Amino acid sequence: MSAPRHVIRDRIDSFPTHQIDGYGVRPGHALPFGATFVPGGVNFSVYSRGAEAVSLVLFRRGERDPMAELPFPDEFRVGGVWSMTVFDLEYEDVEYGYRIQGPAQPRVGDRFDATKILADPYARSMSGRAVWGVEPDWDDQYMYRSRLTFDDFDWEGDQPVRIPVEDLVVYELHVRGFTRDPSSGVDQPGTYAGLAEKIPYLKALGVNCVELMPVFEFDEFENGRLNPETGERLYNYWGYSTVGFFAPKAGYAATGRFGMQCDEFKNLVKQLHAADIAVVLDVVFNHTAEGNEHGPTIHFRGLDNRTYYMLTAEGYYYNFSGTGNTFNCNNPVVRDFVLSCLRYWAGEYHIDGFRFDLASILDRGPDGAPLTNPPLPEALAYDPLLKDCLLIAEAWDAGGLYEVGNFSNSRHWSEWNGKYRDTLRRFLKGDQGTVGELATRMVGSPDLYRHRGALASVNFVTAHDGFTLADLFSFNDKHNEANGEGNRDGGNDNNSWNCGAEGPTDDQDVLALRAGSSATRCCCCCSARESRCCWPATRSAAPSWATTTATATTARCRGSTGTWSTATPICCGSCATASRSGPRTRCCGPAASRAATTWPARRAPT
């Protein structure tokens, strides 16, 4: 292949203007934020409104001590943005972070700490948790390291799957739990590659959209501990606590130890698209992994605490997320961060849509009060790059703001219909006086979505929060003892019914009743008007039709055998029908009365 004829050589910005700590540098480009390849070097740009000085800290990959620390000259700052181009870096062997100097005055919201090295919020790849469950070096001064990555994946013409919303059959799953059990029969269990191997199985179910529980980089050791009774290691298994918003979870990649998680995840998306299966990501912008005043300083807290978090007048964190802090989503800087993040995943990863965890926080102002016309949901709805992306809101938060039916006026937004879930559950367990409301839910909840249409409703009965479908008809009460918190965690309003026996039983009448109730639920979910039935994969990430761990637990912190997928979904015959644009394959599996079954045996090649 001959060289391009019009390569621009010896551009003036290809040469350094300064030498700092042995590296040639020059004033950088303020935008885009993050680390970007430019001719001959890398452009680093970071925002901090209150910083007094900023340094770029460079590490050789895997080494504990920095190899260089490059202060940004003051003339490299424009407004609150510090940018610098660094030349002659070994791209694949470099990790980087920032050291920020500024006032430490928590009462007014400033928590700068120059003893900390901060991750880049825009980092497209991160190291530090490259292999799931491998104990990190707790003495490392820089735990979550930003890395450089190339966006040179060969998509071979792939395009997002544009399935009409009324034809979607959405299947929620946990990347690790879905194939981690040996019965999945995949070569790379618990990984993006392992999930790709199960695409034929998803097709056979009639699924045409997968909703992946969080895949942004998170720390499975956050709040890690041992169960005092069993000694079981407890993790942040679900991942609803983001560390790196632009970086895929390395511990979900078979190639994560080699830093190839970006390509492995892109390959998963490409293969799902080739099978006409759309990909929706469960994203968490209501809070970050930095927690409250006692949490770690990872990035935002040390970059510009007052900008990124909702703070009280005394400088404490508002906690509308139930996790210690609340992301200040309607601050213009934070709003741009969220937009940039979603544009990146839609553009670079070909993602088809996003489900927003505790989305009502996106409607709150800096003081926590709900806004009449919040700018972020509107900006997302009308963003040119997100035009074809699904936007699904979990329209409530932990601060009591419940907006099902009222989250947004835009038809671009749809909502998890919590009222459909609650009504159907109460009806199926025999509560009196539920028939009228059930009828309303079955015809598209016109009382909630009269002006936006029934397509705004995503109907579901179970999801990752709370009971699986099998447990919904096996227990009257929650039993979260295995989470090591004395059964205090998790909701108590599950509207479940044990069908006559609490937990596992050999009583055939009870088992038959449970099977029938599960099938009835499936039929109701599929036959509701214009619904997109959300096949809840799990508390455990398992396909939950018939899955139970016989404990009725919410498995948010348990990444062990009992929470992995070991079940084959039962079939009511409705899901393939609901997927009118998908395959007409009827999903077949063992009876619902089986509390837990195994993946189908792999066929020998013929």
Coordinates of C-alpha atoms in Angstrom, one line a residue, residues 26-474:
R26 CA 3.7 22.7 24.2
P27 CA 0.4 24.5 25.1
G28 CA -2.4 22.0 24.4
H29 CA -5.9 22.2 23.0
A30 CA -8.5 23.0 25.6
L31 CA -11.1 20.7 23.9
P32 CA -11.8 17.9 23.9
F33 CA -11.3 17.1 27.6
G34 CA -9.3 14.0 28.4
A35 CA -6.3 12.5 26.6
T36 CA -6.3 12.7 22.8
F37 CA -3.7 11.6 20.3
V38 CA -2.3 14.5 18.2
P39 CA 0.6 14.5 15.8
G40 CA 3.7 13.4 17.7
G41 CA 2.1 13.4 21.1
V42 CA -0.8 13.3 23.4
N43 CA -3.0 16.3 24.3
F44 CA -4.1 16.3 28.0
S45 CA -6.9 18.6 29.0
V46 CA -8.6 18.8 32.4
Y47 CA -11.1 21.2 33.9
S48 CA -10.8 22.5 37.5
R49 CA -12.5 25.9 38.2
G50 CA -10.8 26.3 41.6
A51 CA -7.4 24.8 41.1
E52 CA -4.4 26.9 41.9
A53 CA -1.9 24.6 40.2
V54 CA -2.2 21.3 38.2
S55 CA 0.4 18.6 37.4
L56 CA 0.3 15.7 35.0
V57 CA 1.6 12.6 36.8
L58 CA 3.0 9.9 34.5
F59 CA 3.7 6.2 35.4
R60 CA 5.1 3.3 33.6
R61 CA 2.5 0.7 33.4
G62 CA 2.3 -1.3 36.6
E63 CA 5.0 0.6 38.5
R64 CA 4.1 2.1 41.9
D65 CA 6.1 5.3 41.7
P66 CA 5.7 8.0 39.0
M67 CA 8.3 8.3 36.3
A68 CA 7.6 12.0 35.9
E69 CA 5.5 14.8 37.1
L70 CA 4.9 17.7 34.7
P71 CA 3.5 20.9 36.2
F72 CA 1.2 22.8 33.7
P73 CA 2.7 26.3 33.1
D74 CA 0.2 29.0 33.9
E75 CA 0.2 30.1 30.3
F76 CA -1.2 26.6 29.4
R77 CA -4.4 27.5 31.2
V78 CA -7.5 29.0 29.5
G79 CA -10.2 29.9 32.0
G80 CA -10.6 26.8 34.2
V81 CA -9.1 24.4 31.6
W82 CA -5.5 23.2 31.9
S83 CA -4.2 21.6 28.7
M84 CA -0.8 20.4 27.5
T85 CA 0.6 18.3 24.7
V86 CA 3.3 15.9 25.7
F87 CA 5.5 14.4 23.0
D88 CA 7.3 11.1 22.6
L89 CA 5.3 9.0 25.1
E90 CA 5.2 5.3 24.9
Y91 CA 1.5 5.2 24.4
E92 CA 0.8 1.6 25.4
D93 CA 3.1 1.7 28.4
V94 CA 1.9 4.9 30.1
E95 CA -0.6 5.4 32.9
Y96 CA -1.5 9.0 34.0
G97 CA -3.3 11.1 36.5
Y98 CA -3.4 14.6 37.9
R99 CA -2.3 16.3 41.0
I100 CA -4.4 19.4 41.9
Q101 CA -3.5 22.1 44.3
G102 CA -6.3 24.3 45.8
P103 CA -8.1 25.2 49.0
A104 CA -9.2 22.6 51.4
Q105 CA -12.2 24.2 52.9
P106 CA -15.0 21.6 53.3
R107 CA -17.4 24.1 54.8
V108 CA -17.6 26.0 51.5
G109 CA -17.3 22.8 49.5
D110 CA -13.7 22.8 48.4
R111 CA -11.9 19.5 49.0
F112 CA -8.7 19.8 47.1
D113 CA -5.9 17.6 48.3
A114 CA -2.5 17.7 46.7
T115 CA -1.4 14.5 48.3
K116 CA -3.8 12.6 46.0
I117 CA -3.3 11.6 42.4
L118 CA -6.6 11.9 40.6
A119 CA -8.0 9.8 37.8
D120 CA -9.1 11.5 34.6
P121 CA -12.9 11.5 34.5
Y122 CA -12.7 11.3 30.7
A123 CA -10.2 8.3 30.7
R124 CA -11.2 5.8 28.0
S125 CA -9.5 3.0 29.8
M126 CA -8.5 2.3 33.4
S127 CA -6.2 -0.1 35.1
G128 CA -6.2 -1.3 38.7
R129 CA -9.0 -3.9 38.5
A130 CA -8.0 -5.7 35.4
V131 CA -8.9 -9.2 36.6
W132 CA -12.2 -9.7 38.6
G133 CA -11.7 -10.5 42.3
V134 CA -7.9 -10.2 42.3
E135 CA -6.9 -8.4 45.5
P136 CA -5.4 -5.0 44.7
D137 CA -2.3 -3.5 46.2
W138 CA -4.0 -1.5 49.0
D139 CA -0.8 0.5 49.6
D140 CA -0.8 1.8 46.0
Q141 CA -0.9 5.6 46.1
Y142 CA -2.9 5.6 42.9
M143 CA -5.5 2.9 42.7
Y144 CA -7.5 3.7 39.6
R145 CA -5.1 4.6 36.8
S146 CA -6.1 6.4 33.6
R147 CA -4.7 4.8 30.4
L148 CA -4.5 5.8 26.8
T149 CA -6.4 3.8 24.2
F150 CA -6.8 3.8 20.5
D151 CA -10.3 4.0 18.9
D152 CA -9.2 2.0 15.9
F153 CA -11.6 -1.0 16.1
D154 CA -12.7 -2.4 12.7
W155 CA -16.5 -2.3 12.8
E156 CA -16.7 -3.8 9.3
G157 CA -19.8 -1.6 8.5
D158 CA -21.7 -2.3 11.7
Q159 CA -24.6 0.0 12.5
P160 CA -26.8 0.3 15.5
V161 CA -29.9 -1.9 15.4
R162 CA -32.9 0.2 14.8
I163 CA -35.8 -2.0 16.0
P164 CA -39.2 -0.2 16.4
V165 CA -39.7 0.3 20.1
E166 CA -43.1 -1.5 20.0
D167 CA -41.3 -4.7 18.8
L168 CA -38.6 -4.8 21.4
V169 CA -38.2 -7.7 23.8
V170 CA -35.7 -6.5 26.3
Y171 CA -33.6 -8.9 28.3
E172 CA -31.7 -7.6 31.3
L173 CA -28.5 -9.4 32.3
H174 CA -25.3 -9.2 34.2
V175 CA -22.2 -9.7 32.1
R176 CA -20.3 -11.8 34.6
G177 CA -23.2 -13.7 36.2
F178 CA -24.7 -14.7 32.9
T179 CA -22.0 -17.1 31.9
R180 CA -19.8 -17.5 35.0
D181 CA -21.3 -20.9 36.0
P182 CA -19.6 -23.9 34.3
S183 CA -23.0 -25.1 33.0
S184 CA -22.9 -22.2 30.5
G185 CA -20.4 -24.2 28.6
V186 CA -18.5 -21.1 27.2
D187 CA -14.8 -20.9 26.8
Q188 CA -14.4 -17.5 28.5
P189 CA -16.9 -17.6 31.4
G190 CA -18.0 -14.4 33.0
T191 CA -16.7 -12.1 30.3
Y192 CA -17.8 -10.1 27.2
A193 CA -16.4 -12.9 25.1
G194 CA -18.4 -15.5 27.0
L195 CA -21.6 -13.6 26.5
A196 CA -20.9 -13.4 22.8
E197 CA -20.9 -17.2 22.8
K198 CA -24.5 -17.3 24.1
I199 CA -25.9 -15.1 21.3
P200 CA -27.6 -18.1 19.7
Y201 CA -29.3 -18.9 23.0
L202 CA -30.6 -15.4 23.2
K203 CA -31.9 -15.6 19.6
A204 CA -33.7 -18.8 20.5
L205 CA -35.5 -17.0 23.3
G206 CA -36.9 -14.4 20.9
V207 CA -34.8 -11.7 22.6
N208 CA -34.0 -8.8 20.3
C209 CA -32.5 -6.4 22.9
V210 CA -30.2 -6.9 25.9
E211 CA -30.0 -4.4 28.7
L212 CA -26.6 -4.8 30.3
M213 CA -26.3 -4.1 34.0
P214 CA -23.4 -1.5 34.6
V215 CA -20.3 -2.1 32.4
F216 CA -18.6 1.2 33.2
E217 CA -15.5 0.6 35.2
F218 CA -16.2 0.1 38.9
D219 CA -14.4 -1.4 41.9
E220 CA -15.8 -4.8 42.9
F221 CA -13.9 -4.4 46.2
E222 CA -15.9 -1.2 47.1
N223 CA -17.4 -1.9 50.5
G224 CA -15.9 -5.4 50.2
R225 CA -16.0 -7.6 53.3
L226 CA -16.5 -11.1 54.5
N227 CA -19.8 -12.5 55.6
P228 CA -19.3 -12.8 59.3
E229 CA -21.3 -16.1 59.4
T230 CA -20.1 -17.9 56.3
G231 CA -16.8 -16.2 55.5
E232 CA -18.0 -15.6 51.9
R233 CA -16.2 -12.7 50.2
L234 CA -18.8 -10.0 49.4
Y235 CA -18.3 -7.7 46.5
N236 CA -19.9 -4.8 44.8
Y237 CA -21.2 -7.3 42.4
W238 CA -23.7 -5.3 40.5
G239 CA -21.5 -2.3 39.8
Y240 CA -23.9 0.5 40.4
S241 CA -21.1 2.8 41.6
T242 CA -19.0 4.1 38.7
V243 CA -15.3 4.9 38.8
G244 CA -14.7 5.4 35.1
F245 CA -17.6 6.7 33.0
F246 CA -15.8 6.4 29.6
A247 CA -14.1 3.1 30.4
P248 CA -15.5 -0.4 30.0
K249 CA -15.1 -2.7 33.0
A250 CA -11.8 -4.4 32.5
G251 CA -12.6 -7.3 34.9
Y252 CA -15.4 -8.4 32.5
A253 CA -12.9 -8.9 29.7
A254 CA -11.0 -12.1 29.1
T255 CA -8.4 -9.8 27.7
G256 CA -8.5 -7.2 30.5
R257 CA -5.1 -8.2 31.9
F258 CA -3.7 -7.2 28.5
G259 CA -5.6 -3.9 28.4
M260 CA -7.8 -5.1 25.5
Q261 CA -11.2 -4.6 27.2
C262 CA -12.3 -1.9 24.8
D263 CA -11.9 -4.1 21.7
E264 CA -13.5 -7.1 23.4
F265 CA -16.5 -5.1 24.4
K266 CA -16.8 -3.6 20.9
N267 CA -16.6 -7.1 19.4
L268 CA -19.5 -8.2 21.7
V269 CA -21.6 -5.3 20.4
K270 CA -20.7 -6.0 16.8
Q271 CA -21.7 -9.7 17.2
L272 CA -25.0 -8.8 18.9
H273 CA -25.8 -6.4 16.1
A274 CA -25.0 -9.1 13.5
A275 CA -27.7 -11.2 15.2
D276 CA -30.1 -8.2 15.1
I277 CA -29.9 -7.8 18.9
A278 CA -29.8 -4.2 20.2
V279 CA -27.6 -3.2 23.2
V280 CA -28.8 -1.0 26.0
L281 CA -26.5 0.0 28.8
D282 CA -27.7 0.6 32.4
V283 CA -25.9 3.8 33.3
V284 CA -25.5 5.5 36.7
F285 CA -25.2 9.3 36.7
N286 CA -27.1 9.8 40.0
H287 CA -23.9 9.4 42.1
T288 CA -20.3 8.3 41.9
A289 CA -18.0 5.8 43.7
E290 CA -16.6 8.6 45.9
G291 CA -19.3 8.4 48.5
N292 CA -19.8 10.9 51.2
E293 CA -17.3 13.0 53.3
H294 CA -15.6 9.8 54.4
G295 CA -15.3 8.2 51.0
P296 CA -12.2 8.0 48.7
T297 CA -11.0 10.8 46.6
I298 CA -10.9 9.4 43.0
H299 CA -11.4 12.3 40.7
F300 CA -14.4 14.7 40.9
R301 CA -14.0 15.5 44.6
G302 CA -10.4 16.6 44.1
L303 CA -11.0 18.3 40.8
D304 CA -13.9 20.5 41.6
N305 CA -16.1 19.2 44.4
R306 CA -18.5 22.2 44.3
T307 CA -19.2 21.7 40.6
Y308 CA -19.8 18.0 40.5
Y309 CA -21.8 17.3 43.6
M310 CA -24.9 18.7 45.2
L311 CA -23.8 20.2 48.6
T312 CA -25.7 21.5 51.6
A313 CA -25.0 25.1 52.8
E314 CA -22.6 23.5 55.3
G315 CA -20.6 21.7 52.6
Y316 CA -22.0 18.2 53.2
Y317 CA -23.2 15.9 50.4
Y318 CA -26.9 15.7 49.6
N319 CA -27.8 12.0 49.4
F320 CA -30.7 11.5 47.1
S321 CA -29.1 8.4 45.7
G322 CA -28.9 6.5 49.0
T323 CA -25.2 6.0 48.5
G324 CA -23.6 9.0 50.1
N325 CA -23.4 11.7 47.3
T326 CA -25.5 13.0 44.5
F327 CA -24.1 14.0 41.1
N328 CA -24.9 17.7 40.3
C329 CA -26.4 16.7 36.9
N330 CA -27.9 20.1 36.0
N331 CA -24.8 22.1 36.5
P332 CA -23.7 23.1 33.0
V333 CA -20.3 21.5 33.4
V334 CA -21.7 18.2 34.7
R335 CA -24.5 18.3 32.0
D336 CA -21.8 18.5 29.3
F337 CA -19.9 15.7 31.0
V338 CA -23.0 13.4 30.9
L339 CA -23.7 14.4 27.3
S340 CA -20.1 13.8 26.2
C341 CA -20.1 10.4 27.9
L342 CA -23.3 9.2 26.2
R343 CA -22.2 10.5 22.8
Y344 CA -19.0 8.7 23.2
W345 CA -20.7 5.3 23.9
A346 CA -23.2 5.9 21.1
G347 CA -20.5 6.9 18.6
E348 CA -17.5 4.8 19.5
Y349 CA -19.3 1.7 20.8
H350 CA -22.4 1.8 18.7
I351 CA -24.7 1.5 21.7
D352 CA -28.4 1.5 20.9
G353 CA -29.8 3.0 24.1
F354 CA -29.4 3.8 27.8
R355 CA -31.4 3.0 30.9
F356 CA -30.8 5.6 33.6
D357 CA -30.6 4.4 37.2
L358 CA -32.5 6.6 39.7
A359 CA -33.2 9.0 36.8
S360 CA -35.3 11.4 38.9
I361 CA -32.0 12.8 40.2
L362 CA -31.6 14.2 36.6
D363 CA -34.5 16.4 37.4
R364 CA -33.1 17.9 40.5
G365 CA -31.4 21.3 40.8
P366 CA -28.1 22.0 42.7
D367 CA -30.1 22.4 45.9
G368 CA -31.9 19.1 45.4
A369 CA -35.2 20.7 44.6
P370 CA -37.0 19.2 41.5
L371 CA -36.8 21.6 38.5
T372 CA -39.9 22.5 36.5
N373 CA -38.0 22.2 33.2
P374 CA -34.7 20.4 33.9
P375 CA -32.2 21.0 31.2
L376 CA -30.4 17.6 31.2
P377 CA -33.3 15.3 30.2
E378 CA -34.3 17.8 27.5
A379 CA -30.7 18.0 26.2
L380 CA -30.5 14.2 26.0
A381 CA -33.9 14.0 24.2
Y382 CA -32.9 16.5 21.5
D383 CA -29.2 15.7 21.2
P384 CA -28.4 15.0 17.5
L385 CA -26.0 12.1 18.1
L386 CA -28.5 10.4 20.5
K387 CA -31.4 10.8 18.1
D388 CA -31.9 7.1 17.5
C389 CA -30.9 5.9 21.0
L390 CA -33.4 4.6 23.5
L391 CA -33.6 6.7 26.6
I392 CA -35.3 4.7 29.5
A393 CA -35.7 6.3 32.9
E394 CA -36.0 4.6 36.3
A395 CA -38.3 7.5 37.2
W396 CA -37.7 7.6 41.0
D397 CA -34.8 8.1 43.4
A398 CA -33.9 7.4 47.0
G399 CA -34.9 10.8 48.1
G400 CA -38.6 10.1 47.5
L401 CA -39.0 11.8 44.1
Y402 CA -41.4 9.4 42.3
E403 CA -42.1 10.5 38.7
V404 CA -43.5 7.5 36.9
G405 CA -45.7 9.1 34.2
N406 CA -44.2 12.5 34.7
F407 CA -40.5 12.2 34.1
S408 CA -40.3 14.1 30.8
N409 CA -42.7 15.6 28.3
S410 CA -40.5 14.3 25.4
R411 CA -41.7 11.2 23.5
H412 CA -38.0 10.3 23.3
W413 CA -38.1 9.2 26.9
S414 CA -39.7 6.0 28.1
E415 CA -39.9 4.8 31.7
W416 CA -39.8 1.7 33.7
N417 CA -43.4 1.5 34.7
G418 CA -43.2 0.7 38.4
K419 CA -47.0 1.0 38.7
Y420 CA -47.5 -1.8 36.2
R421 CA -45.1 -4.0 38.2
D422 CA -46.8 -3.3 41.5
T423 CA -50.3 -3.7 40.2
L424 CA -49.6 -7.0 38.5
R425 CA -47.8 -8.4 41.5
R426 CA -50.7 -7.5 43.8
F427 CA -53.2 -9.0 41.3
L428 CA -51.3 -12.3 41.0
K429 CA -51.1 -12.8 44.7
G430 CA -54.8 -12.3 45.1
D431 CA -55.2 -8.8 46.6
Q432 CA -58.7 -7.6 46.4
G433 CA -59.7 -4.5 44.4
T434 CA -56.9 -4.7 41.8
V435 CA -58.8 -5.7 38.7
G436 CA -59.7 -2.2 37.7
E437 CA -56.2 -0.8 38.0
L438 CA -54.9 -3.9 36.3
A439 CA -57.1 -3.2 33.3
T440 CA -55.7 0.3 33.1
R441 CA -52.1 -1.0 33.1
M442 CA -52.9 -3.7 30.5
V443 CA -54.2 -1.1 28.0
G444 CA -51.0 1.0 28.2
S445 CA -51.5 3.0 31.4
P446 CA -53.4 5.9 29.8
D447 CA -53.7 7.6 33.1
L448 CA -49.9 8.0 33.1
Y449 CA -49.1 8.3 29.4
R450 CA -52.1 9.8 27.7
H451 CA -50.1 12.6 26.1
R452 CA -46.9 10.6 25.3
G453 CA -48.6 7.4 24.3
A454 CA -48.3 3.8 25.6
L455 CA -44.8 3.4 24.1
A456 CA -43.5 5.5 27.0
S457 CA -44.2 2.6 29.3
V458 CA -41.7 -0.2 29.7
N459 CA -43.7 -2.9 31.5
F460 CA -41.9 -5.4 33.8
V461 CA -42.6 -7.4 36.9
T462 CA -39.2 -8.3 38.3
A463 CA -35.8 -6.8 37.7
H464 CA -32.4 -6.9 39.3
D465 CA -33.7 -5.1 42.4
G466 CA -35.4 -7.5 44.7
F467 CA -36.9 -10.9 44.0
T468 CA -36.4 -13.0 40.9
L469 CA -39.6 -14.3 39.2
A470 CA -39.1 -17.7 40.9
D471 CA -38.7 -16.1 44.3
L472 CA -41.7 -13.8 43.8
F473 CA -43.8 -17.0 44.0
S474 CA -41.7 -18.8 46.6

